[in-house]
Tab-separated table of C-alpha atoms in Angstrom:
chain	number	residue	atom	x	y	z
C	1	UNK	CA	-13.586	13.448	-13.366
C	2	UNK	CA	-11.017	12.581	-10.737
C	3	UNK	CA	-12.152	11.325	-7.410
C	4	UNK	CA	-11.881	12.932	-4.222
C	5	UNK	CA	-10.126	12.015	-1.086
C	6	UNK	CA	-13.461	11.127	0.329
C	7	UNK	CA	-14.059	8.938	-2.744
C	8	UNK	CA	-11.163	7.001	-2.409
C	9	UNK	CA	-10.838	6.793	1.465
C	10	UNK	CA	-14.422	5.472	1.098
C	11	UNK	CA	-13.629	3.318	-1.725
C	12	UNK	CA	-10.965	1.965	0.122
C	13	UNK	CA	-12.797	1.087	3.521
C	14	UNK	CA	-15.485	-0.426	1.750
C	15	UNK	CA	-13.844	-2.921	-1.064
C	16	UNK	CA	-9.751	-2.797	0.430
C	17	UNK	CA	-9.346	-1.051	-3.105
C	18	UNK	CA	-6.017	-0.955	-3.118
C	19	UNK	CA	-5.728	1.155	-6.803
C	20	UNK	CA	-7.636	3.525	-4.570
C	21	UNK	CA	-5.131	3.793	-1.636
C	22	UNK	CA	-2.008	4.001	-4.304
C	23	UNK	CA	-3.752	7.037	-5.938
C	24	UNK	CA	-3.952	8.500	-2.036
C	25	UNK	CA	-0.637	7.352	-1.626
C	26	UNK	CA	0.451	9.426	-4.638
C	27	UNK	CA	-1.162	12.451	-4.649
C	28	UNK	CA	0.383	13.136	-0.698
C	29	UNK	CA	3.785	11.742	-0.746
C	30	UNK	CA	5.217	14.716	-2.267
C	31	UNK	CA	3.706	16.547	0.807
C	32	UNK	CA	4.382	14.258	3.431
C	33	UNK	CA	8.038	13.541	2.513
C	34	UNK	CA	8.693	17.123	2.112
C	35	UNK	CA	7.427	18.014	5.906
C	36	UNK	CA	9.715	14.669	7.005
C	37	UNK	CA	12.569	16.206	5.254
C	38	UNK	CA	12.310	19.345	7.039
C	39	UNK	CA	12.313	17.974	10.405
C	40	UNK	CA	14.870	15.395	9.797
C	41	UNK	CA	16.564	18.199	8.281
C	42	UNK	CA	17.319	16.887	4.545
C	43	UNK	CA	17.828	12.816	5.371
C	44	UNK	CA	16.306	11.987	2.560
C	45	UNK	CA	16.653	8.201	3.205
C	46	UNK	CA	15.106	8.396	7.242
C	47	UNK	CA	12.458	10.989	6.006
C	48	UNK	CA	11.542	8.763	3.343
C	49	UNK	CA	11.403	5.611	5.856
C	50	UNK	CA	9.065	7.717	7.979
C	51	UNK	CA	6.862	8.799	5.201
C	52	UNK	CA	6.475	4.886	4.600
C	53	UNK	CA	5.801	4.008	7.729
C	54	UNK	CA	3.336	7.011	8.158
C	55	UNK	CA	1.236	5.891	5.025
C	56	UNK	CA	1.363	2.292	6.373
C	57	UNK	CA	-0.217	3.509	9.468
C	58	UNK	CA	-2.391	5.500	7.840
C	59	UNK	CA	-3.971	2.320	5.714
C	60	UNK	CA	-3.976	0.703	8.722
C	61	UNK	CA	-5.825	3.331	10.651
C	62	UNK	CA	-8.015	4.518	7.693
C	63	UNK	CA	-11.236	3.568	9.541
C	64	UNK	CA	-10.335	6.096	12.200
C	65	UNK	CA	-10.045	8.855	10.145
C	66	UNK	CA	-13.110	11.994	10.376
C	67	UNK	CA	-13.176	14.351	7.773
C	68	UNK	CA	-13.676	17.880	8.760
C	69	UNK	CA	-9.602	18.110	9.250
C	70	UNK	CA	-8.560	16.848	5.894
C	71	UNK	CA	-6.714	13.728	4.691
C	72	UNK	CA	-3.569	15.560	4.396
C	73	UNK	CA	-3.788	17.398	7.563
C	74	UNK	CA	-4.399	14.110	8.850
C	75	UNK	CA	-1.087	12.635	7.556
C	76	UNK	CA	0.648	15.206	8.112
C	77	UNK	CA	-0.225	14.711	11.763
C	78	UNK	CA	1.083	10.790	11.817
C	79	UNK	CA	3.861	11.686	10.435
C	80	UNK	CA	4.790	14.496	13.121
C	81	UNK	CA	4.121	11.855	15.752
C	82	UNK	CA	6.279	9.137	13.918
C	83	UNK	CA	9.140	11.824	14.018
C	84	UNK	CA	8.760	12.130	17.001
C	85	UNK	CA	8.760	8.620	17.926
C	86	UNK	CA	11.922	7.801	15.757
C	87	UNK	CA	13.474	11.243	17.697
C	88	UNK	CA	12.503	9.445	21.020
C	89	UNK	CA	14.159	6.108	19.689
C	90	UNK	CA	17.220	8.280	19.164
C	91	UNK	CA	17.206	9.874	22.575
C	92	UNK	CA	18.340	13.249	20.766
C	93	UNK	CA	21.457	11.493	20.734
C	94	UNK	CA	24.700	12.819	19.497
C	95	UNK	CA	24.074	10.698	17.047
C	96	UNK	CA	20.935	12.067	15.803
C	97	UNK	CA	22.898	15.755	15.649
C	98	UNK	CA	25.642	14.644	14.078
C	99	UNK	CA	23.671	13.115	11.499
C	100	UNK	CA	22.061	16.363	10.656
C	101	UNK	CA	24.955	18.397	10.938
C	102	UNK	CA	26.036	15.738	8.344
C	103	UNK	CA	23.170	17.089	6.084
C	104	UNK	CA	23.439	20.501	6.296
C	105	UNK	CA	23.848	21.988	2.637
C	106	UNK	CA	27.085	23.760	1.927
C	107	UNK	CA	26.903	24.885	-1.565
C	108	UNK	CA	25.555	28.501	-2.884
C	109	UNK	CA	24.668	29.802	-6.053
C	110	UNK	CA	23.388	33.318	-6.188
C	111	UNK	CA	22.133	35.734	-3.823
C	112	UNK	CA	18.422	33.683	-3.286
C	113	UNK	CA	20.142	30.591	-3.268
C	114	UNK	CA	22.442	32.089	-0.824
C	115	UNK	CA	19.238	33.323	1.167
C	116	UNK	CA	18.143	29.638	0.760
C	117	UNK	CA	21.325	27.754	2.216
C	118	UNK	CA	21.363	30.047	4.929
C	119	UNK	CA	17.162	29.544	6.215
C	120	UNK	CA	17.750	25.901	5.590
C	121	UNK	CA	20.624	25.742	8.352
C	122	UNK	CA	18.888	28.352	10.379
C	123	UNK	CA	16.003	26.315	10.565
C	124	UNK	CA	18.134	23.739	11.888
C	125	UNK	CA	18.402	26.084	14.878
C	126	UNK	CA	15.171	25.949	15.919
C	127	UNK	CA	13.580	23.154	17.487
C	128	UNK	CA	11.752	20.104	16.085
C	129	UNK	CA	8.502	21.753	17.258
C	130	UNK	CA	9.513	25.144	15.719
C	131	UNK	CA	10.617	24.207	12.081
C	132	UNK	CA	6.996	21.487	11.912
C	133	UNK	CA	5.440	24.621	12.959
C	134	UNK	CA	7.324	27.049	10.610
C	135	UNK	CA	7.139	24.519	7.746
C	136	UNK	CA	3.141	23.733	7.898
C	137	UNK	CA	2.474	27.520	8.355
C	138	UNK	CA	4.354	28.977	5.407
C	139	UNK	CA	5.400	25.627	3.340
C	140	UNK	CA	2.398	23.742	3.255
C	141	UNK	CA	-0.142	27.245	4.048
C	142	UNK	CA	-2.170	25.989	6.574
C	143	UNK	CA	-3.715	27.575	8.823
C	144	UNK	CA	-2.408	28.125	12.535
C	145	UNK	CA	-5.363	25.775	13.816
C	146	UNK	CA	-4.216	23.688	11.022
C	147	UNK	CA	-1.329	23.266	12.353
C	148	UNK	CA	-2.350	23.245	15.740
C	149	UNK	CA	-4.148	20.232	14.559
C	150	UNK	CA	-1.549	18.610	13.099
C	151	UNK	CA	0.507	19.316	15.866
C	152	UNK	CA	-1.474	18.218	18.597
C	153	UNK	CA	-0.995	21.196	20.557
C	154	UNK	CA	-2.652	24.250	22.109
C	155	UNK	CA	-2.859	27.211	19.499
C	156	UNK	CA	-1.366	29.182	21.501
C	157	UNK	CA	1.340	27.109	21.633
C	158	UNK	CA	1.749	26.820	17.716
C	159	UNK	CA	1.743	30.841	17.975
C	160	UNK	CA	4.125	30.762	20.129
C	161	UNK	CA	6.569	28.876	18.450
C	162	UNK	CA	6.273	30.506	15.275
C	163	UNK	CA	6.872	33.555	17.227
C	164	UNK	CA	9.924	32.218	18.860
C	165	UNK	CA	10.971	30.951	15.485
C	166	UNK	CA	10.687	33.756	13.466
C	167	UNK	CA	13.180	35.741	16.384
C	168	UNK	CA	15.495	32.840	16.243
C	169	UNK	CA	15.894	33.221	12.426
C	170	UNK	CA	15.711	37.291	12.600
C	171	UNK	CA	19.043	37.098	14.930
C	172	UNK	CA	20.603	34.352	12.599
C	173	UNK	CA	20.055	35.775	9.149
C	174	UNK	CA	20.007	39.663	10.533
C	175	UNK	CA	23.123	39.946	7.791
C	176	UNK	CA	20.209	39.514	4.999
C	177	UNK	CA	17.373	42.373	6.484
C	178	UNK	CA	19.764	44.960	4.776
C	179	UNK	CA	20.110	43.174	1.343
C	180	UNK	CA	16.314	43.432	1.078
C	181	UNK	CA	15.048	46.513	3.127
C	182	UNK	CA	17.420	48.232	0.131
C	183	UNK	CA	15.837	45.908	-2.632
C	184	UNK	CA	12.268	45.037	-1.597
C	185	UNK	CA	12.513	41.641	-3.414
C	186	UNK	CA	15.114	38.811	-2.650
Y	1	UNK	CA	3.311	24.831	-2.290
Y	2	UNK	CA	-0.289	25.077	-1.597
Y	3	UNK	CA	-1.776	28.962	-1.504
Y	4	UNK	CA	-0.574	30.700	1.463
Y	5	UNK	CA	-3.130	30.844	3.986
Y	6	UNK	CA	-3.890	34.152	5.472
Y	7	UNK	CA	-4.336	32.860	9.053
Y	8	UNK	CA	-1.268	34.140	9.780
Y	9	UNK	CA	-2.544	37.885	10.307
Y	10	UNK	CA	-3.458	36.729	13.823
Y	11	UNK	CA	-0.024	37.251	14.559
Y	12	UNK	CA	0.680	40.534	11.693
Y	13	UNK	CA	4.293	40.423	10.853
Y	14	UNK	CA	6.186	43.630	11.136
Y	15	UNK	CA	7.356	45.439	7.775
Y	16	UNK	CA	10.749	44.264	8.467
Y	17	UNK	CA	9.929	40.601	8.719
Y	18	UNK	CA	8.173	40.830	5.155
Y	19	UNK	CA	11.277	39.812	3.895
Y	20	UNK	CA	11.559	36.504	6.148
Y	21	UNK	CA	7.724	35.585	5.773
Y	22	UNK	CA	8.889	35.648	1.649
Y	23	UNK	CA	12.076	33.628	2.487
Y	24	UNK	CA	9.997	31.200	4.519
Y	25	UNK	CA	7.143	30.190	1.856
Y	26	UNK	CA	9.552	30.200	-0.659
Y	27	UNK	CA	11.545	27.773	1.272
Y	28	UNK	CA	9.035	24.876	0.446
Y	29	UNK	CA	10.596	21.890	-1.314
Y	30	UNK	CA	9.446	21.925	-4.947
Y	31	UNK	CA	7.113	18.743	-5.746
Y	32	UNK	CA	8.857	15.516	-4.750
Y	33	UNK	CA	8.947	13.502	-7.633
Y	34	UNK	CA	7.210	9.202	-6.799
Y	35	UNK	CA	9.808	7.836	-8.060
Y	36	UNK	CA	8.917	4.074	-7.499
Y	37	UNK	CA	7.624	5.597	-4.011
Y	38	UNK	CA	4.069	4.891	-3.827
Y	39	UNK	CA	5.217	1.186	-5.047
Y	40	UNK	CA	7.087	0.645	-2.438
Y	41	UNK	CA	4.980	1.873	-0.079
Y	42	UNK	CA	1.780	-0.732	-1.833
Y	43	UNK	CA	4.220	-3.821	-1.626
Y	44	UNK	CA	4.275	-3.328	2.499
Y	45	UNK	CA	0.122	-3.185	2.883
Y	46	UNK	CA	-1.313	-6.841	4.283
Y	47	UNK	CA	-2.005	-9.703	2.151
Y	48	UNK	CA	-5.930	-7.958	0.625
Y	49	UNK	CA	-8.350	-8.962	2.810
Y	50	UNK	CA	-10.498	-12.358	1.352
Y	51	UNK	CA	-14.230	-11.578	1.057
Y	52	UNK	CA	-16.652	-14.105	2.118
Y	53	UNK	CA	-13.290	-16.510	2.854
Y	54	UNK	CA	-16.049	-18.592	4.751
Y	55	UNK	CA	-18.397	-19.334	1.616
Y	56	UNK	CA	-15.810	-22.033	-0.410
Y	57	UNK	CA	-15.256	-24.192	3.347
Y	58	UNK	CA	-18.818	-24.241	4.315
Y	59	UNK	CA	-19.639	-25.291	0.404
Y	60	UNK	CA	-17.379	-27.690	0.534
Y	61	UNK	CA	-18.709	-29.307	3.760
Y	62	UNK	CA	-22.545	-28.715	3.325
Y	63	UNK	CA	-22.153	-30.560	-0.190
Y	64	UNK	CA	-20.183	-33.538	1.529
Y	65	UNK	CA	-22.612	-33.564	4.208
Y	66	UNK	CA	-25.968	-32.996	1.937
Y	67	UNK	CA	-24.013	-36.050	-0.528
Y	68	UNK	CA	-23.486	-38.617	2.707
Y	69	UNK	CA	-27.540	-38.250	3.377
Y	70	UNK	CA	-28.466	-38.449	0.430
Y	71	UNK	CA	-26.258	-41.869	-1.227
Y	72	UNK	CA	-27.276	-43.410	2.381
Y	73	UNK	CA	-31.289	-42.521	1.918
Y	74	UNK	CA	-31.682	-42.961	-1.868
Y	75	UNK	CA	-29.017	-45.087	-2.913
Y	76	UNK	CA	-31.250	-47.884	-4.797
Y	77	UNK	CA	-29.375	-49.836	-7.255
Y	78	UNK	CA	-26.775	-52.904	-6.564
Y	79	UNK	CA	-24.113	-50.577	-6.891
Y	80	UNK	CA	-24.893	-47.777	-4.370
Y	81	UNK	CA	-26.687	-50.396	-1.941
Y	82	UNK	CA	-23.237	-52.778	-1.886
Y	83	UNK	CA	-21.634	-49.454	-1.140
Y	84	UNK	CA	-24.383	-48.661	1.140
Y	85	UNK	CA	-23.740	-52.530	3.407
Y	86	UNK	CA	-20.199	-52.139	2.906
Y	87	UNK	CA	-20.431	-48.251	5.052
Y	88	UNK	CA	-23.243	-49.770	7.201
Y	89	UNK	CA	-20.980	-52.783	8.310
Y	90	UNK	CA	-17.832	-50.483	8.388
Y	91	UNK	CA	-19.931	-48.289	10.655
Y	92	UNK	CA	-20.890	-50.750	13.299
Y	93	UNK	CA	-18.062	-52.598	12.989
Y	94	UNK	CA	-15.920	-49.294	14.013
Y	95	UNK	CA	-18.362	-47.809	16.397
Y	96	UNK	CA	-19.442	-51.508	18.175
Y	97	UNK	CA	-18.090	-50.321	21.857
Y	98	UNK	CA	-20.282	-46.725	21.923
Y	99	UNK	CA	-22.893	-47.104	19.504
Y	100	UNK	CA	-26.042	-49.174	20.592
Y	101	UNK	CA	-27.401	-49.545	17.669
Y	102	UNK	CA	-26.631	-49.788	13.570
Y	103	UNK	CA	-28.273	-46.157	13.251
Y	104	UNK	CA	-26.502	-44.698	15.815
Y	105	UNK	CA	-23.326	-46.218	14.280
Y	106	UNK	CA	-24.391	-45.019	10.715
Y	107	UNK	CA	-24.813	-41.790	11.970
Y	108	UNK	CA	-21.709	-40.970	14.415
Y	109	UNK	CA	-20.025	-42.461	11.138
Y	110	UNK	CA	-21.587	-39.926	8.681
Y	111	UNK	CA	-20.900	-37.425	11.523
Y	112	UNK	CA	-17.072	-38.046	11.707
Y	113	UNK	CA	-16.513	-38.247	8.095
Y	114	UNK	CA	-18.190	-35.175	7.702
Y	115	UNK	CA	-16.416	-33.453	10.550
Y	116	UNK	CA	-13.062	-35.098	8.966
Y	117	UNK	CA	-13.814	-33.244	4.860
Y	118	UNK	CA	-15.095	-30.236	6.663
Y	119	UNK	CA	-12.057	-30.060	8.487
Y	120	UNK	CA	-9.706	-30.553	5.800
Y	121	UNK	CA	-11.815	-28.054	3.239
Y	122	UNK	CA	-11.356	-25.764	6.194
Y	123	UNK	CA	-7.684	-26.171	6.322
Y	124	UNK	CA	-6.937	-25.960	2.763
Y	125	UNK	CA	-9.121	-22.539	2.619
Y	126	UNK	CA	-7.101	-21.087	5.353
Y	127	UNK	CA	-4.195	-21.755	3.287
């Protein structure tokens, strides 16, 4: 029977376990490097610094962490404010633009990869606090509280931007609405 | 991807955005492989924290201590009591200016060479 979260958190705090911590480690990387790739808009390399650094704070910080939210919710929230602390570091520099206009993909396949390319640099669009937003809600399914959570902010505020975001990509990928109002599926 | 939640009926999307919600959740990345991840990750933690680190120093040090008292009060044959006048006279010998008397110096004696093994136990532990 595989241990829970709780098991290993606890298992953790209580001996420094660190076989324990590793198997936390690897079950949410996947999830917490993905959500660092999105904001950092596909650095692989500086998302994958920040996911370190958020799992570092995380052991470090374990004793702080209350359950009702959920570990991953929970990470997912250190590593929003890392971003953001990295983004600050930057200045939103032209720097930090350039780099992601770097990253942007270029390549298409077929008419869903198409679809694809195209979300991935309209999400670049939107702010940092619209694509976490956009990328908990319908990425990782949580919840808008969830993500509120996460977020630390208002849910009206999450709302909001998912509202805001959803326009935003509406206007920038209105050449697609026809494609599927005529075939239902992408 | 995790199971879409269905929070997101608090704000219902119109029939035209069903197409967009779809593009969005299947946006997610596909599972990030570890590759050597969660390693690398493990070799940055803190040295492991040493349980009961205090237990080997103050062993150490009682034992010296508990050893001193008990060669000086039960020390019986030639051996142990030449060693015994030998410590006595290096005691008041060393401690002649503060101590005023033999016992005194025997004990300030056992107290500093006590203090002195503790010390280095102590130092050697918290390497």
């Amino acid at each position: 029977m595989s241990l829970t979260d709780h098991d290993l958190i606890a298992r953790t705090l209580a001996d420094d376990d660190r076989h324990a911590f590793s198997e936390l480690v690897r079950r949410h990387q996947s999830a917490v490097r993905a959500f660092l790739r999105r904001l950092t808009c596909g650095q692989h390399a500086l998302a994958d610094d920040l996911a370190q650094e958020t799992l570092l704070e995380a052991y470090r910080h374990l004793a702080k962490y209350r359950g009702p939210s959920g570990f991953d919710t929970w990470l997912l929230g250190i590593a929003y404010n890392r971003f953001r602390s990295a983004r600050r570091r930057a200045c939103e520099t032209v720097e930090w633009t350039e780099q992601i206009a770097d990253h942007a993909p270029t390549t298409s396949f077929t008419a869903t990869e198409d679809l694809k390319q195209d979300l991935a640099q309209a999400l670049m669009h939107l702010s940092s606090d619209e694509q976490a937003a956009i990328h908990l809600c319908f990425a990782e399914g949580l919840s808008h509280q969830q993500a509120a959570d996460v977020l630390g902010s208002p849910l009206g505020t999450v709302k909001t931007h998912i509202l805001r975001a959803k326009e935003t990509l509406r206007v920038q990928l209105r050449a697609w609405a026809p494609h599927f109002s005529s075939k239902g599926q992408p | 991807m995790k199971p879409h939640s269905d929070d997101h009926s608090e704000h219902p999307s119109r029939p035209e955005d069903n197409w967009l919600d779809r593009a969005l959740q299947d946006s997610a990345s596909d599972y990030i492989a570890d590759a050597g991840f969660t390693a690398q990750v493990m070799s940055f933690l803190p040295a492991p924290r040493r349980k009961f680190a205090w237990r080997r120093p103050a062993l150490i040090g009682g034992a010296t201590v508990l050893g001193c008292l008990l060669a000086f009060l039960l020390g019986g044959s030639p051996l142990t009591a030449s060693l015994r006048h030998a410590f006595q006279w290096v005691a008041e010998e060393s401690t002649r200016p503060i101590a005023s008397s033999p016992f005194n110096a025997l004990i300030i004696t056992t107290l500093v060479f006590s203090g002195l093994v503790s010390w280095l136990a102590l130092s050697k532990a918290a390497r």
